[in-house]
Structures are given as structure tokens and as C-alpha cells.
Amino acid sequence: MRKLFLSSLTLFLILFLNGCAKQPLLESKPQIDPTLPKVENIKTIADINQVAFEWQPLYDPRIEGYYLYRSTGAASKLTRVAVIEDRYSSHYVDKGLKPNTLYYYRMSAYDKAGKESAPSETVKVKTLPRLESVSFIQAIGHLPKRVKIIWRPHPDPRVAEYIIERSEPDKPEWKVVAVIKDRLQAEYIDKGLKDNKVYYYRIKVKTYSGVISRPSKVVKASTKPLPGMVQGLNATTNLPKKIEVTWQPNAEPDIDHYNIYRSPFSKGFFLLHAKVRGSKYVDLIGEDGVVKFYKVTAVDKDGLESHKQDTPVMGSTLSKPLPPIIISATIQDSKAIIKWRPADNRAVSFIIIKKEKKGWLDSKEYKYTNITSTTFIDKSIIPNVKYEYSIIAVDRYGIESKPTEDIELFLPVKN
């Protein structure tokens, strides 16, 4: 009887290990107890990277649990991939598999000593193909510092999220810029980008089980360029107490306004001084001969601002006219006679300042305005009094020159 049992066990092992041509071989020889019940009625459900198993549990008290074996081909050896440590279990999921791949499985029950039952029939399961990415994707460009990505929501309910990737012409590696955790979402706006720059985008989908699809087709878009630099910048130097800054209007149709930057120096920091919507700005200075430097930028309706000019334009208010040149100053027949000539052609009238000094504490000043000749005759002088005269030139805007140096005249007392 013992010889018959050994012969039967040897024959069973040969059949188990060799089997028919389609049965995969075990990686190592198990210890078989043919009296242990065999796992039956194995059912499977395949996914992209996992396979779910269901079987009839074995309630024999000798059974401790189940072994699951797997191979990737009929000629490949079976490898134990799972130990299910409860005989009451009837479900298991084999994870981390390759998509679109055929796998071979066998199960056996084991006892406390680790001996196994005869293996189940071989079960062939093919995982599902890898998910394709979204079927439609579009990148919308010419937006300020951003690109808008839209796509068609994926129809597969297993999709848990979209992975948005971006690359650049000078940086070809793909970078994840967003993960959208909503299958029905169909839009993403990539912000904070550089102006007038090309970007590439693609989308991968990820399932709840962690499977990531191949990338979608690549789309590209460029961000909106800055407005062109303002051209034709000019500033006046011949207006009284103000500077008029002008420029050519930009060609872009969506220019909102222009920023005026001003500085007292040609090189240095230019502060924002004004915003205007036209192509002219009048800077009211209120002083004569003041020099200012200007740069002007264009700003569009999206807030994009053009670059400043490298070299500013200089403007100035009209300077004071030059003081007259006194030709002569004499006293004749008890009259003071002063003659002069203009130092430039801007003078249209003159002002005479007369100071009468009778003593340290007795001094008066007289002012004669709107004098159009170049000779002044003062008949109202008295003897033994010192007089000082100075002359101011006035231009057509009313801008006064600095006064000339005082000239002193004295009418002595007659003996």
C-alpha cells in the first residue's frame, strides 16, 4: 500500500510539473499533499494593471490559506506572487501588472506545514490596454502672461485626474504644471508666463488605480507680446514754465494709456510721473530754465507695458532772457541819463529799478515798467543824494531777466 501511494505521488508530481504543453512550470518544487482540497471555480476580472480573483473558499480545517502563482507565458515558470493567509478569503487583487499583457495563473491551498494541495487549472487573463489620453486638446495663446488649455473630458469613468505637462523650445524636458482632479473639468489656465514666448503642452490621464496613460498630442501657443516701444519721442525747450512731451501713437489697437516717466538726470532712476490717453503731455513746471528728462511707455488693456527707451529725451522750460548791456550812465542838466542795448533778441520791454539813498536809514526804491526804448531819463533826482540803477529785460511771455549790476549816480550840490 505504501509503495502504491509513493508511486501515485511521483506520478502526480510529474503531471503537475510537466503537464501538457500549455501548462507553465512551477519555479520550484512544492510539497504536495494530494489529500488537501483543490481550489475550484476561479473567476477573474481584468483591469489595465491589475487582475481581481474570486474563488470558492475552502472550509476544511486543515487549510490555512492560499498560494497564487503567475507567469507571463505558457513556457515560462510559475512564480509565487501572493500568500493569502486566511482560508475564509475568497477574493484577491494582483496589482502592478503591465497593460495589454497575457498572464497565466494557478492557485493552491496550503496547510500549517506549508504543504500544498494539487494546483488549480491554469487561468489565462489578459490585462486591458493602456488608456488613451484625451481625444482633443487645444492651446489658446495671445493672452497676457498666460496660456489657456482646453480639452474634451475623458469618457472613461475610471479616470481620476488629468496631468498637465509643459515644455519650452529651449527647455525640451516636460514639467508637470498642474494636476486637475475632476474628470469632467475641461480647462486649465497656465499663468505667470513670460511675454511673447512659445510653450508646448500635453495631457496624460491617471486612473483611480494609479495607471497613467500615454501623453496626448502636443499643442503649442505663445503668450501675448508687449506693446512696441514708443517712437518719435520729443520734448520742447522753448515754452514758458512748461514742457510739452509728444510721441507717435502706437499701432496696437488695444493701447489703453501711456505712462510718463520723469527724472532730473539723464541717467538714473525714472519715476512714474503721469498717465495720459493721448499722444501728448504738458508738464507744468512753473519755473524758468528747468531741465527734465522723459521716457514714455505704452500700456495695453491687459496691463502689459512696453519697454522704456534706452536714451531719454531732454526738455526744458524757457530760460530767462539775458540782462541788458549798459552803454552809458551820466548826469546832465540835473537829469540821470542811462543808455543800454539788449543782450538777445527776446527782450520786448525793460524794467528800471531805481534806489534812492539819502542815508543809512533813509532809502527808497522805485520801479519803472513797460519801457520799450533803450534810453531812460530820470528828471526826478535831487542833489546830494546817491542813486543806484539796474535794468531788467522782459520777453513776450513776461519772463524777466536777472537785473544788471547796479550803477551808481550822484548829483552834487551846486556852489
Short mmCIF file of C-alpha atoms in Angstrom, two decimals:
data_model
loop_
_atom_site.label_atom_id
_atom_site.label_comp_id
_atom_site.label_asym_id
_atom_site.label_seq_id
_atom_site.Cartn_x
_atom_site.Cartn_y
_atom_site.Cartn_z
CA MET A 1 0.00 0.00 0.00
CA ARG A 2 2.86 2.42 0.87
CA LYS A 3 4.57 1.63 -2.47
CA LEU A 4 1.32 2.35 -4.29
CA PHE A 5 0.98 5.72 -2.52
CA LEU A 6 4.57 6.73 -3.37
CA SER A 7 4.09 5.72 -6.98
CA SER A 8 0.88 7.75 -7.20
CA LEU A 9 2.59 10.81 -5.61
CA THR A 10 5.52 10.57 -8.03
CA LEU A 11 3.18 10.32 -10.99
CA PHE A 12 1.19 13.34 -9.71
CA LEU A 13 4.34 15.45 -9.36
CA ILE A 14 5.40 14.59 -12.90
CA LEU A 15 2.00 15.60 -14.19
CA PHE A 16 1.98 18.75 -12.06
CA LEU A 17 5.44 19.87 -13.14
CA ASN A 18 5.30 18.87 -16.75
CA GLY A 19 1.58 18.81 -17.53
CA CYS A 20 0.51 19.39 -21.04
CA ALA A 21 2.46 21.73 -23.32
CA LYS A 22 0.28 24.71 -22.46
CA GLN A 23 0.76 24.49 -18.70
CA PRO A 24 3.54 26.72 -17.22
CA LEU A 25 6.00 25.11 -14.85
CA LEU A 26 6.46 25.96 -11.18
CA GLU A 27 9.64 27.85 -10.33
CA SER A 28 10.42 25.39 -7.52
CA LYS A 29 9.00 22.02 -6.49
CA PRO A 30 6.23 22.40 -3.90
CA GLN A 31 5.45 19.83 -1.26
CA ILE A 32 2.16 18.35 -2.42
CA ASP A 33 -0.45 16.79 -0.15
CA PRO A 34 -2.98 15.23 -2.52
CA THR A 35 -5.46 14.86 0.32
CA LEU A 36 -5.91 18.62 0.62
CA PRO A 37 -8.89 20.01 -1.28
CA LYS A 38 -8.22 21.75 -4.56
CA VAL A 39 -9.15 25.37 -5.36
CA GLU A 40 -12.02 25.41 -7.83
CA ASN A 41 -14.18 27.83 -9.76
CA ILE A 42 -11.67 30.66 -10.15
CA LYS A 43 -13.16 33.75 -11.73
CA THR A 44 -11.29 36.82 -12.82
CA ILE A 45 -11.88 40.46 -13.78
CA ALA A 46 -9.05 42.22 -15.61
CA ASP A 47 -8.18 45.89 -15.48
CA ILE A 48 -5.32 47.83 -17.04
CA ASN A 49 -2.68 46.96 -14.45
CA GLN A 50 -4.38 44.51 -12.14
CA VAL A 51 -6.47 41.36 -12.06
CA ALA A 52 -9.15 40.58 -9.49
CA PHE A 53 -9.71 36.94 -8.42
CA GLU A 54 -12.70 35.23 -6.88
CA TRP A 55 -12.87 31.56 -5.89
CA GLN A 56 -14.87 29.16 -3.78
CA PRO A 57 -13.33 29.28 -0.26
CA LEU A 58 -12.25 26.01 1.34
CA TYR A 59 -13.53 25.49 4.89
CA ASP A 60 -11.50 22.35 5.54
CA PRO A 61 -9.89 22.95 8.99
CA ARG A 62 -6.53 21.78 7.64
CA ILE A 63 -6.38 24.69 5.20
CA GLU A 64 -4.50 27.81 6.37
CA GLY A 65 -4.71 29.87 3.20
CA TYR A 66 -3.90 30.02 -0.49
CA TYR A 67 -0.90 30.49 -2.78
CA LEU A 68 -1.20 32.39 -6.07
CA TYR A 69 1.27 31.63 -8.87
CA ARG A 70 1.81 33.68 -12.02
CA SER A 71 3.77 33.59 -15.27
CA THR A 72 3.79 35.61 -18.46
CA GLY A 73 3.86 32.74 -20.91
CA ALA A 74 2.85 29.13 -21.34
CA ALA A 75 6.53 28.11 -21.42
CA SER A 76 7.55 30.33 -18.51
CA LYS A 77 7.90 29.08 -14.97
CA LEU A 78 5.24 29.96 -12.45
CA THR A 79 6.30 32.27 -9.65
CA ARG A 80 4.53 32.58 -6.34
CA VAL A 81 3.24 36.16 -6.20
CA ALA A 82 0.87 36.09 -3.25
CA VAL A 83 0.18 34.33 0.04
CA ILE A 84 -3.44 34.70 1.16
CA GLU A 85 -3.35 33.88 4.85
CA ASP A 86 -6.97 33.06 5.61
CA ARG A 87 -8.91 30.06 4.34
CA TYR A 88 -12.12 32.08 4.55
CA SER A 89 -10.82 34.54 1.94
CA SER A 90 -12.38 34.34 -1.48
CA HIS A 91 -11.05 37.49 -3.20
CA TYR A 92 -7.64 38.90 -4.11
CA VAL A 93 -6.29 41.58 -6.47
CA ASP A 94 -2.94 41.13 -8.20
CA LYS A 95 -1.57 44.62 -8.85
CA GLY A 96 1.30 46.29 -10.66
CA LEU A 97 0.81 44.42 -13.93
CA LYS A 98 1.57 45.57 -17.44
CA PRO A 99 -1.28 46.75 -19.65
CA ASN A 100 -2.39 44.64 -22.60
CA THR A 101 -0.41 41.60 -21.39
CA LEU A 102 -1.44 37.93 -21.16
CA TYR A 103 -0.81 36.31 -17.74
CA TYR A 104 -1.13 32.69 -16.57
CA TYR A 105 -2.32 31.92 -13.02
CA ARG A 106 -2.71 28.85 -10.81
CA MET A 107 -3.79 28.62 -7.20
CA SER A 108 -3.27 26.06 -4.46
CA ALA A 109 -4.33 25.74 -0.84
CA TYR A 110 -1.72 25.22 1.89
CA ASP A 111 -1.75 23.80 5.43
CA LYS A 112 0.16 24.73 8.60
CA ALA A 113 3.18 22.75 7.46
CA GLY A 114 3.30 24.65 4.17
CA LYS A 115 2.23 21.67 2.10
CA GLU A 116 0.06 22.46 -0.86
CA SER A 117 -2.94 20.99 -2.47
CA ALA A 118 -2.92 19.98 -6.11
CA PRO A 119 -2.90 23.18 -8.20
CA SER A 120 -5.96 24.60 -9.82
CA GLU A 121 -6.49 24.63 -13.51
CA THR A 122 -4.45 27.32 -15.29
CA VAL A 123 -6.34 30.56 -15.74
CA LYS A 124 -5.35 32.85 -18.60
CA VAL A 125 -6.08 36.56 -18.14
CA LYS A 126 -5.15 39.45 -20.37
CA THR A 127 -4.98 42.91 -18.86
CA LEU A 128 -6.75 45.73 -20.63
CA PRO A 129 -4.89 48.05 -22.98
CA ARG A 130 -3.45 51.22 -21.55
CA LEU A 131 -5.88 54.13 -21.55
CA GLU A 132 -5.50 56.64 -24.30
CA SER A 133 -5.25 60.24 -23.26
CA VAL A 134 -7.84 62.89 -24.09
CA SER A 135 -9.02 62.81 -27.67
CA PHE A 136 -9.00 66.57 -28.12
CA ILE A 137 -6.69 69.26 -26.72
CA GLN A 138 -6.20 72.89 -27.74
CA ALA A 139 -3.89 75.65 -26.52
CA ILE A 140 -5.19 79.22 -26.78
CA GLY A 141 -2.49 81.86 -26.92
CA HIS A 142 -2.02 85.61 -27.31
CA LEU A 143 -3.16 86.08 -23.72
CA PRO A 144 -1.28 88.27 -21.22
CA LYS A 145 1.33 86.17 -19.40
CA ARG A 146 -0.79 83.03 -19.71
CA VAL A 147 -1.97 80.21 -21.98
CA LYS A 148 -5.40 78.61 -21.80
CA ILE A 149 -5.63 74.82 -22.30
CA ILE A 150 -8.96 73.18 -23.13
CA TRP A 151 -9.71 69.52 -23.81
CA ARG A 152 -12.57 67.08 -24.21
CA PRO A 153 -13.34 65.30 -20.91
CA HIS A 154 -12.34 61.64 -20.95
CA PRO A 155 -15.32 59.28 -21.31
CA ASP A 156 -13.86 56.52 -19.11
CA PRO A 157 -15.22 56.79 -15.52
CA ARG A 158 -12.02 55.22 -14.18
CA VAL A 159 -10.16 58.45 -14.94
CA ALA A 160 -9.45 60.28 -11.69
CA GLU A 161 -7.31 63.21 -12.83
CA TYR A 162 -5.57 65.00 -15.67
CA ILE A 163 -1.84 65.66 -15.60
CA ILE A 164 -0.91 68.85 -17.48
CA GLU A 165 2.67 68.96 -18.72
CA ARG A 166 4.58 71.85 -20.30
CA SER A 167 7.87 72.28 -22.14
CA GLU A 168 9.63 75.15 -23.90
CA PRO A 169 11.68 75.33 -27.09
CA ASP A 170 14.85 75.99 -25.08
CA LYS A 171 13.84 73.57 -22.31
CA PRO A 172 12.61 70.39 -24.03
CA GLU A 173 12.09 68.35 -20.86
CA TRP A 174 8.44 68.03 -19.82
CA LYS A 175 7.39 69.52 -16.50
CA VAL A 176 4.15 68.85 -14.63
CA VAL A 177 2.45 72.22 -14.14
CA ALA A 178 -0.95 71.10 -12.86
CA VAL A 179 -2.99 68.09 -11.76
CA ILE A 180 -6.74 68.50 -12.32
CA LYS A 181 -8.69 66.16 -10.02
CA ASP A 182 -12.02 66.23 -11.82
CA ARG A 183 -12.80 64.06 -14.84
CA LEU A 184 -15.42 66.49 -16.14
CA GLN A 185 -13.14 69.50 -15.92
CA ALA A 186 -12.06 70.68 -19.36
CA GLU A 187 -9.93 73.78 -18.83
CA TYR A 188 -6.68 74.96 -17.27
CA ILE A 189 -5.08 78.43 -17.44
CA ASP A 190 -1.32 78.43 -17.07
CA LYS A 191 -0.38 81.79 -15.53
CA GLY A 192 2.77 83.70 -14.72
CA LEU A 193 4.42 83.04 -18.08
CA LYS A 194 6.90 85.19 -19.96
CA ASP A 195 5.74 87.66 -22.59
CA ASN A 196 5.79 86.72 -26.28
CA LYS A 197 7.11 83.21 -25.60
CA VAL A 198 6.14 79.85 -27.13
CA TYR A 199 5.06 76.99 -24.85
CA TYR A 200 4.20 73.35 -25.59
CA TYR A 201 1.53 71.35 -23.72
CA ARG A 202 0.29 67.78 -23.46
CA ILE A 203 -2.07 65.88 -21.14
CA LYS A 204 -1.93 62.47 -19.50
CA VAL A 205 -4.85 60.88 -17.70
CA LYS A 206 -4.50 58.90 -14.48
CA THR A 207 -6.97 56.30 -13.23
CA TYR A 208 -8.06 55.74 -9.66
CA SER A 209 -5.80 52.70 -9.59
CA GLY A 210 -2.77 54.81 -10.49
CA VAL A 211 -2.44 53.91 -14.17
CA ILE A 212 -1.13 56.79 -16.28
CA SER A 213 -1.94 56.95 -19.96
CA ARG A 214 0.35 57.82 -22.79
CA PRO A 215 0.51 61.58 -23.43
CA SER A 216 -1.91 63.31 -25.73
CA LYS A 217 -0.80 65.06 -28.87
CA VAL A 218 1.37 68.11 -28.29
CA VAL A 219 -0.13 71.56 -28.80
CA LYS A 220 1.60 74.92 -28.64
CA ALA A 221 0.71 78.54 -28.06
CA SER A 222 2.52 81.80 -27.41
CA THR A 223 1.79 84.46 -24.86
CA LYS A 224 0.83 87.98 -25.83
CA PRO A 225 3.76 90.24 -26.75
CA LEU A 226 4.38 93.55 -25.03
CA PRO A 227 3.30 96.69 -26.88
CA GLY A 228 6.01 98.09 -29.12
CA MET A 229 8.37 100.69 -27.75
CA VAL A 230 7.04 104.24 -28.10
CA GLN A 231 8.63 106.04 -31.05
CA GLY A 232 9.10 109.68 -32.06
CA LEU A 233 9.57 110.99 -28.53
CA ASN A 234 10.18 114.77 -28.33
CA ALA A 235 10.19 117.43 -25.63
CA THR A 236 10.10 121.22 -26.01
CA THR A 237 12.75 123.68 -24.81
CA ASN A 238 11.11 126.98 -25.77
CA LEU A 239 7.88 127.21 -23.77
CA PRO A 240 7.48 129.34 -20.66
CA LYS A 241 7.27 127.49 -17.39
CA LYS A 242 6.17 124.22 -19.03
CA ILE A 243 7.48 121.35 -21.16
CA GLU A 244 5.39 119.67 -23.82
CA VAL A 245 6.22 116.00 -24.47
CA THR A 246 4.93 114.38 -27.67
CA TRP A 247 5.28 110.98 -29.37
CA GLN A 248 3.84 108.85 -32.14
CA PRO A 249 0.76 106.78 -31.19
CA ASN A 250 1.39 103.03 -31.03
CA ALA A 251 -0.01 100.86 -33.81
CA GLU A 252 -1.58 98.29 -31.43
CA PRO A 253 -5.38 98.69 -31.38
CA ASP A 254 -5.75 97.88 -27.68
CA ILE A 255 -3.47 100.53 -26.16
CA ASP A 256 -5.15 101.87 -23.04
CA HIS A 257 -2.80 104.66 -21.98
CA TYR A 258 0.78 105.89 -21.87
CA ASN A 259 2.99 106.17 -18.80
CA ILE A 260 5.20 109.26 -18.49
CA TYR A 261 8.43 108.72 -16.55
CA ARG A 262 10.48 111.75 -15.48
CA SER A 263 13.87 112.42 -13.93
CA PRO A 264 16.07 115.49 -13.35
CA PHE A 265 19.01 113.46 -14.65
CA SER A 266 19.64 111.72 -17.95
CA LYS A 267 20.99 108.65 -16.22
CA GLY A 268 19.39 107.32 -13.12
CA PHE A 269 16.02 106.27 -11.78
CA PHE A 270 12.94 107.47 -13.66
CA LEU A 271 9.78 107.81 -11.56
CA LEU A 272 6.28 107.38 -12.94
CA HIS A 273 5.05 110.95 -13.24
CA ALA A 274 1.76 110.81 -15.17
CA LYS A 275 -0.64 108.66 -17.20
CA VAL A 276 -2.28 110.00 -20.35
CA ARG A 277 -4.53 108.58 -23.05
CA GLY A 278 -3.41 110.78 -25.92
CA SER A 279 0.00 111.21 -27.52
CA LYS A 280 0.91 114.49 -25.79
CA TYR A 281 1.65 115.53 -22.24
CA VAL A 282 2.14 119.08 -20.92
CA ASP A 283 4.33 119.18 -17.84
CA LEU A 284 3.55 122.39 -15.91
CA ILE A 285 6.81 123.28 -14.21
CA GLY A 286 6.16 126.85 -13.06
CA GLU A 287 9.83 127.85 -13.19
CA ASP A 288 12.22 129.20 -15.80
CA GLY A 289 15.12 127.26 -17.25
CA VAL A 290 14.27 123.93 -15.60
CA VAL A 291 15.63 120.81 -17.34
CA LYS A 292 13.80 117.46 -17.19
CA PHE A 293 14.36 114.09 -18.87
CA TYR A 294 11.50 111.87 -20.05
CA LYS A 295 10.73 108.29 -21.07
CA VAL A 296 7.31 107.15 -22.26
CA THR A 297 5.81 103.62 -22.37
CA ALA A 298 2.61 102.22 -23.87
CA VAL A 299 0.23 100.12 -21.73
CA ASP A 300 -2.43 97.91 -23.30
CA LYS A 301 -5.83 96.93 -21.93
CA ASP A 302 -4.36 93.80 -20.34
CA GLY A 303 -1.86 95.88 -18.38
CA LEU A 304 1.15 94.87 -20.48
CA GLU A 305 3.66 97.71 -20.65
CA SER A 306 6.22 98.31 -23.37
CA HIS A 307 9.91 98.74 -22.66
CA LYS A 308 11.27 102.19 -21.88
CA GLN A 309 13.58 103.96 -24.28
CA ASP A 310 17.29 103.39 -23.67
CA THR A 311 18.00 107.09 -24.07
CA PRO A 312 15.59 109.65 -22.60
CA VAL A 313 14.51 112.85 -24.32
CA MET A 314 15.50 116.15 -22.71
CA GLY A 315 13.09 119.05 -22.30
CA SER A 316 13.34 122.37 -20.55
CA THR A 317 11.26 125.38 -19.76
CA LEU A 318 12.22 128.62 -21.45
CA SER A 319 15.19 130.20 -19.73
CA LYS A 320 15.31 133.81 -18.58
CA PRO A 321 16.39 136.35 -21.21
CA LEU A 322 19.86 137.79 -20.86
CA PRO A 323 20.12 141.04 -18.90
CA PRO A 324 20.72 144.19 -20.99
CA ILE A 325 24.19 145.65 -21.53
CA ILE A 326 24.50 149.20 -20.15
CA ILE A 327 26.28 151.53 -22.57
CA SER A 328 26.38 154.70 -20.53
CA ALA A 329 25.06 156.26 -17.33
CA THR A 330 25.54 160.05 -16.81
CA ILE A 331 24.02 163.12 -15.18
CA GLN A 332 23.34 166.04 -17.45
CA ASP A 333 21.42 169.20 -16.57
CA SER A 334 20.32 167.65 -13.24
CA LYS A 335 18.98 164.59 -15.05
CA ALA A 336 20.15 160.99 -14.94
CA ILE A 337 20.52 159.56 -18.45
CA ILE A 338 21.04 155.79 -18.85
CA LYS A 339 21.51 154.05 -22.18
CA TRP A 340 21.70 150.30 -22.90
CA ARG A 341 21.23 147.67 -25.57
CA PRO A 342 19.56 144.23 -25.42
CA ALA A 343 21.82 141.20 -24.99
CA ASP A 344 19.49 139.00 -27.06
CA ASN A 345 16.50 139.49 -29.34
CA ARG A 346 13.93 138.15 -26.89
CA ALA A 347 13.60 141.42 -24.98
CA VAL A 348 10.43 143.35 -25.85
CA SER A 349 10.43 145.73 -22.87
CA PHE A 350 12.51 146.70 -19.87
CA ILE A 351 12.14 147.41 -16.17
CA ILE A 352 14.21 150.10 -14.41
CA ILE A 353 14.90 149.66 -10.72
CA LYS A 354 15.91 152.91 -9.00
CA LYS A 355 17.21 153.06 -5.43
CA GLU A 356 17.40 156.40 -3.71
CA LYS A 357 19.72 156.51 -0.70
CA LYS A 358 19.78 159.66 1.45
CA GLY A 359 21.36 157.96 4.42
CA TRP A 360 21.78 154.65 6.19
CA LEU A 361 18.21 154.58 7.35
CA ASP A 362 16.59 156.62 4.60
CA SER A 363 16.28 154.54 1.42
CA LYS A 364 13.56 154.25 -1.19
CA GLU A 365 13.08 152.07 -4.26
CA TYR A 366 11.20 152.93 -7.44
CA LYS A 367 10.21 150.60 -10.28
CA TYR A 368 9.52 151.76 -13.84
CA THR A 369 7.91 149.11 -16.06
CA ASN A 370 6.96 148.60 -19.70
CA ILE A 371 9.80 150.71 -21.04
CA THR A 372 10.24 149.99 -24.74
CA SER A 373 13.14 152.32 -25.59
CA THR A 374 16.77 151.74 -24.71
CA THR A 375 17.23 155.10 -23.00
CA PHE A 376 15.93 156.17 -19.62
CA ILE A 377 15.95 159.80 -18.49
CA ASP A 378 15.27 160.43 -14.82
CA LYS A 379 14.39 164.06 -14.10
CA SER A 380 13.35 163.47 -10.52
CA ILE A 381 16.75 163.41 -8.90
CA ILE A 382 17.86 165.83 -6.22
CA PRO A 383 21.33 167.00 -5.27
CA ASN A 384 23.46 165.34 -2.65
CA VAL A 385 21.63 162.01 -2.94
CA LYS A 386 23.12 158.75 -4.17
CA TYR A 387 21.16 156.82 -6.81
CA GLU A 388 21.60 153.25 -7.98
CA TYR A 389 20.07 151.96 -11.19
CA SER A 390 19.65 148.42 -12.59
CA ILE A 391 17.83 147.21 -15.70
CA ILE A 392 15.78 144.04 -16.34
CA ALA A 393 14.84 142.71 -19.77
CA VAL A 394 11.34 141.24 -20.28
CA ASP A 395 10.39 138.87 -23.10
CA ARG A 396 6.99 138.42 -24.78
CA TYR A 397 5.95 135.81 -22.17
CA GLY A 398 6.67 138.21 -19.32
CA ILE A 399 9.78 136.31 -18.27
CA GLU A 400 12.20 138.70 -16.62
CA SER A 401 15.97 138.53 -16.87
CA LYS A 402 18.23 138.93 -13.94
CA PRO A 403 18.95 142.60 -13.20
CA THR A 404 22.14 144.20 -14.38
CA GLU A 405 24.79 145.22 -11.94
CA ASP A 406 23.80 148.39 -10.08
CA ILE A 407 25.26 151.57 -11.48
CA GLU A 408 25.68 154.49 -9.12
CA LEU A 409 24.98 158.15 -9.94
CA PHE A 410 25.33 161.20 -7.67
CA LEU A 411 24.16 164.76 -8.24
CA PRO A 412 26.42 167.09 -6.29
CA VAL A 413 25.22 170.33 -4.67
CA LYS A 414 25.93 173.43 -6.76
CA ASN A 415 28.12 176.09 -5.13
#
